[in-house]
Amino acid sequence: GEWIVDRFEETAPEMWTLTAHTERGLAATWNARFFASTRAMECWGNITNNGREAIPHVKQTRTLDMHFALNSRVGLPWVRTINGARHVPASFPPHDFKISDCQMMQHADAWPLRIGSTPEGWTSSTSVPVMLLCDERQQQGCAVFLEWAGHWEINVEAVAGVCQTPFPADARIALRAALSGLDLHLQPGQTLPLPRVLFCAFDGDLE
């Protein structure tokens, strides 16, 4: 169901906490800490089933779900990801920690771009849990670092208007970071974490 915000308040110096609930009994706490003189934010939290019935087939819990408007100035974004480390090197140059840069295309098949853990939950075998996003001219961007050992996913998705030329007024994309790869029934009284995320903005290119 839809989330209903209860409070969003400053709970400590440079730290804010949001609490919310659903009519089915889910309760969420989301914390954000801002670092002075920087453009960095650390966020984390949890979701608890305070209802009387199990919540079936929970697939993921998102710590970050940030939307960005697209226009002619921003253009089609560039995305940087980093390969993880395999158990045994299988090629040269090595696959491990190779940087991959790509520009998203104005085509539905190009979206979403996802990175994540292996189905078994190996954290950094496929990709390192970090994604950088930059505008088309590579003049400004943001980065997401997921501090989590286990199943995870970071993705950039088209939300509206991405494949239209020119971009409509509501064109936007979403950058999301989550505990993923689940399929569980959240029983009454049980809690799931919102993995800790570091989000920062920067000026310049992907380097």
Tab-separated table of C-alpha atoms in Angstrom:
chain	number	residue	atom	x	y	z
A	1	GLY	CA	0.000	0.000	0.000
A	2	GLU	CA	0.884	3.667	-0.082
A	3	TRP	CA	3.269	5.032	2.531
A	4	ILE	CA	1.912	7.674	4.916
A	5	VAL	CA	4.543	9.995	6.365
A	6	ASP	CA	4.317	10.435	10.144
A	7	ARG	CA	7.284	12.698	10.827
A	8	PHE	CA	10.337	14.195	9.202
A	9	GLU	CA	12.423	15.969	11.805
A	10	GLU	CA	15.940	16.838	12.868
A	11	THR	CA	16.890	14.290	15.518
A	12	ALA	CA	20.563	15.236	15.993
A	13	PRO	CA	22.968	17.850	14.621
A	14	GLU	CA	23.047	17.437	10.802
A	15	MET	CA	20.830	14.334	11.040
A	16	TRP	CA	17.187	13.954	9.990
A	17	THR	CA	14.793	11.050	10.531
A	18	LEU	CA	11.676	10.178	8.551
A	19	THR	CA	9.054	7.776	9.923
A	20	ALA	CA	6.171	6.396	7.891
A	21	HIS	CA	3.607	3.593	7.884
A	22	THR	CA	1.125	1.788	5.656
A	23	GLU	CA	-2.439	0.710	6.393
A	24	ARG	CA	-1.256	-2.927	6.377
A	25	GLY	CA	0.953	-2.338	9.414
A	26	LEU	CA	4.377	-1.729	7.888
A	27	ALA	CA	6.458	0.910	9.680
A	28	ALA	CA	9.609	2.486	8.256
A	29	THR	CA	12.388	4.549	9.785
A	30	TRP	CA	14.808	6.328	7.420
A	31	ASN	CA	17.785	8.302	8.697
A	32	ALA	CA	19.926	10.806	6.796
A	33	ARG	CA	23.158	12.336	8.074
A	34	PHE	CA	24.663	15.313	6.245
A	35	PHE	CA	28.368	16.084	6.475
A	36	ALA	CA	29.303	19.719	7.061
A	37	SER	CA	31.062	21.564	4.209
A	38	THR	CA	30.436	18.677	1.796
A	39	ARG	CA	27.744	17.519	-0.602
A	40	ALA	CA	27.614	14.051	0.936
A	41	MET	CA	24.765	12.287	2.709
A	42	GLU	CA	24.708	8.961	4.518
A	43	CYS	CA	21.334	7.221	4.882
A	44	TRP	CA	20.057	3.984	6.437
A	45	GLY	CA	17.039	2.598	8.288
A	46	ASN	CA	14.666	-0.325	8.635
A	47	ILE	CA	11.170	-1.600	7.875
A	48	THR	CA	9.123	-3.477	10.492
A	49	ASN	CA	5.874	-5.402	10.209
A	50	ASN	CA	3.731	-4.049	13.066
A	51	GLY	CA	0.587	-5.620	11.660
A	52	ARG	CA	-1.189	-8.863	12.524
A	53	GLU	CA	-0.568	-10.665	9.232
A	54	ALA	CA	2.521	-11.587	7.257
A	55	ILE	CA	3.490	-9.411	4.291
A	56	PRO	CA	4.043	-11.953	1.472
A	57	HIS	CA	6.743	-12.010	-1.184
A	58	VAL	CA	8.863	-9.053	-0.109
A	59	LYS	CA	11.361	-8.626	-2.961
A	60	GLN	CA	13.540	-5.718	-1.844
A	61	THR	CA	13.915	-2.763	0.519
A	62	ARG	CA	15.145	0.508	-0.994
A	63	THR	CA	17.308	2.874	0.992
A	64	LEU	CA	17.591	5.349	-1.903
A	65	ASP	CA	15.017	6.182	-4.582
A	66	MET	CA	16.082	9.537	-6.007
A	67	HIS	CA	14.514	11.079	-9.121
A	68	PHE	CA	16.272	13.471	-11.518
A	69	ALA	CA	14.647	15.676	-14.155
A	70	LEU	CA	15.904	15.303	-17.723
A	71	ASN	CA	16.135	18.261	-20.111
A	72	SER	CA	18.319	19.466	-22.978
A	73	ARG	CA	20.938	20.806	-20.556
A	74	VAL	CA	21.307	17.498	-18.708
A	75	GLY	CA	20.963	15.295	-21.786
A	76	LEU	CA	21.376	11.531	-21.734
A	77	PRO	CA	23.435	10.548	-18.692
A	78	TRP	CA	26.746	8.724	-18.504
A	79	VAL	CA	27.045	5.854	-16.031
A	80	ARG	CA	30.196	4.387	-14.501
A	81	THR	CA	30.316	0.970	-12.863
A	82	ILE	CA	33.235	-1.150	-11.631
A	83	ASN	CA	33.637	-4.893	-12.074
A	84	GLY	CA	33.942	-7.082	-9.017
A	85	ALA	CA	36.629	-9.670	-8.323
A	86	ARG	CA	36.277	-13.260	-9.529
A	87	HIS	CA	37.701	-16.171	-7.575
A	88	VAL	CA	40.043	-17.190	-10.400
A	89	PRO	CA	41.369	-14.798	-13.100
A	90	ALA	CA	40.110	-15.947	-16.493
A	91	SER	CA	41.417	-13.329	-18.938
A	92	PHE	CA	44.031	-10.692	-19.621
A	93	PRO	CA	43.657	-7.794	-19.159
A	94	PRO	CA	41.928	-9.008	-16.004
A	95	HIS	CA	38.205	-8.642	-15.472
A	96	ASP	CA	38.656	-7.685	-11.828
A	97	PHE	CA	37.949	-4.039	-10.948
A	98	LYS	CA	37.724	-2.952	-14.577
A	99	ILE	CA	35.975	0.400	-15.013
A	100	SER	CA	33.006	0.467	-17.382
A	101	ASP	CA	31.614	3.762	-18.719
A	102	CYS	CA	28.535	3.965	-20.929
A	103	GLN	CA	26.084	6.603	-22.088
A	104	MET	CA	22.441	5.673	-21.775
A	105	MET	CA	20.497	5.624	-25.059
A	106	GLN	CA	17.153	7.178	-25.899
A	107	HIS	CA	15.633	3.749	-26.451
A	108	ALA	CA	13.395	1.669	-24.187
A	109	ASP	CA	15.645	-1.413	-24.433
A	110	ALA	CA	18.537	0.537	-22.884
A	111	TRP	CA	16.732	0.928	-19.558
A	112	PRO	CA	17.132	0.032	-16.761
A	113	LEU	CA	20.842	-0.437	-16.133
A	114	ARG	CA	21.333	-2.684	-13.109
A	115	ILE	CA	24.301	-3.941	-11.124
A	116	GLY	CA	24.164	-6.166	-8.067
A	117	SER	CA	25.367	-9.149	-6.112
A	118	THR	CA	25.298	-12.706	-7.420
A	119	PRO	CA	22.110	-14.764	-6.903
A	120	GLU	CA	23.936	-16.537	-4.062
A	121	GLY	CA	24.619	-13.215	-2.317
A	122	TRP	CA	28.323	-12.778	-3.089
A	123	THR	CA	28.730	-9.055	-2.613
A	124	SER	CA	31.516	-8.094	-5.026
A	125	SER	CA	31.969	-11.006	-7.418
A	126	THR	CA	30.055	-9.387	-10.288
A	127	SER	CA	30.225	-5.673	-9.519
A	128	VAL	CA	31.537	-3.398	-6.802
A	129	PRO	CA	28.536	-1.763	-5.055
A	130	VAL	CA	29.079	1.710	-6.484
A	131	MET	CA	27.551	3.659	-9.381
A	132	LEU	CA	28.421	7.116	-10.733
A	133	LEU	CA	25.966	9.155	-12.771
A	134	CYS	CA	27.002	12.184	-14.854
A	135	ASP	CA	25.282	14.574	-17.259
A	136	GLU	CA	25.818	14.270	-21.024
A	137	ARG	CA	28.512	16.974	-21.097
A	138	GLN	CA	30.199	15.430	-18.032
A	139	GLN	CA	30.159	18.650	-16.046
A	140	GLN	CA	28.389	17.450	-12.886
A	141	GLY	CA	27.082	14.258	-11.377
A	142	CYS	CA	26.542	12.100	-8.328
A	143	ALA	CA	27.762	8.819	-6.866
A	144	VAL	CA	26.171	6.064	-4.782
A	145	PHE	CA	28.154	3.704	-2.545
A	146	LEU	CA	26.292	0.836	-0.894
A	147	GLU	CA	27.810	-0.394	2.397
A	148	TRP	CA	26.375	-3.887	2.511
A	149	ALA	CA	27.518	-7.518	2.604
A	150	GLY	CA	24.918	-9.741	0.957
A	151	HIS	CA	22.228	-9.328	-1.681
A	152	TRP	CA	22.067	-5.832	-3.163
A	153	GLU	CA	21.144	-3.866	-6.275
A	154	ILE	CA	21.848	-0.394	-7.664
A	155	ASN	CA	20.048	0.704	-10.796
A	156	VAL	CA	19.217	3.709	-12.917
A	157	GLU	CA	15.757	3.541	-14.467
A	158	ALA	CA	13.676	5.556	-16.910
A	159	VAL	CA	10.613	6.875	-15.099
A	160	ALA	CA	8.937	9.103	-17.714
A	161	GLY	CA	9.593	10.738	-21.070
A	162	VAL	CA	13.147	9.476	-21.589
A	163	CYS	CA	12.499	8.110	-25.078
A	164	GLN	CA	10.726	11.238	-26.370
A	165	THR	CA	12.388	13.982	-28.437
A	166	PRO	CA	12.583	16.637	-27.181
A	167	PHE	CA	12.275	15.663	-23.531
A	168	PRO	CA	8.810	16.539	-22.167
A	169	ALA	CA	8.472	18.655	-19.039
A	170	ASP	CA	7.972	15.564	-16.836
A	171	ALA	CA	10.942	13.553	-18.204
A	172	ARG	CA	12.920	11.997	-15.376
A	173	ILE	CA	15.047	9.065	-14.320
A	174	ALA	CA	15.482	7.334	-10.943
A	175	LEU	CA	18.647	6.235	-9.158
A	176	ARG	CA	17.904	3.432	-6.690
A	177	ALA	CA	19.896	1.416	-4.151
A	178	ALA	CA	18.346	-1.552	-2.361
A	179	LEU	CA	18.639	-4.780	-0.454
A	180	SER	CA	17.447	-7.059	-3.264
A	181	GLY	CA	17.177	-10.673	-4.379
A	182	LEU	CA	14.607	-11.530	-1.709
A	183	ASP	CA	11.344	-13.441	-1.775
A	184	LEU	CA	10.240	-13.735	1.805
A	185	HIS	CA	7.191	-13.366	4.010
A	186	LEU	CA	7.773	-10.638	6.576
A	187	GLN	CA	6.095	-11.969	9.696
A	188	PRO	CA	4.514	-9.752	12.387
A	189	GLY	CA	7.264	-8.274	14.545
A	190	GLN	CA	10.038	-8.964	12.023
A	191	THR	CA	12.327	-6.211	10.720
A	192	LEU	CA	14.310	-5.795	7.505
A	193	PRO	CA	17.224	-3.358	7.218
A	194	LEU	CA	17.592	-0.516	4.765
A	195	PRO	CA	21.276	-0.929	3.834
A	196	ARG	CA	23.567	2.012	4.555
A	197	VAL	CA	24.153	4.224	1.501
A	198	LEU	CA	26.616	7.058	0.939
A	199	PHE	CA	25.385	9.551	-1.667
A	200	CYS	CA	27.461	12.485	-2.884
A	201	ALA	CA	27.302	15.117	-5.623
A	202	PHE	CA	30.287	16.452	-7.556
A	203	ASP	CA	31.362	18.885	-10.272
A	204	GLY	CA	33.317	17.619	-13.254
A	205	ASP	CA	33.504	14.383	-15.209
A	206	LEU	CA	33.579	10.743	-14.140
A	207	GLU	CA	37.283	10.932	-13.271
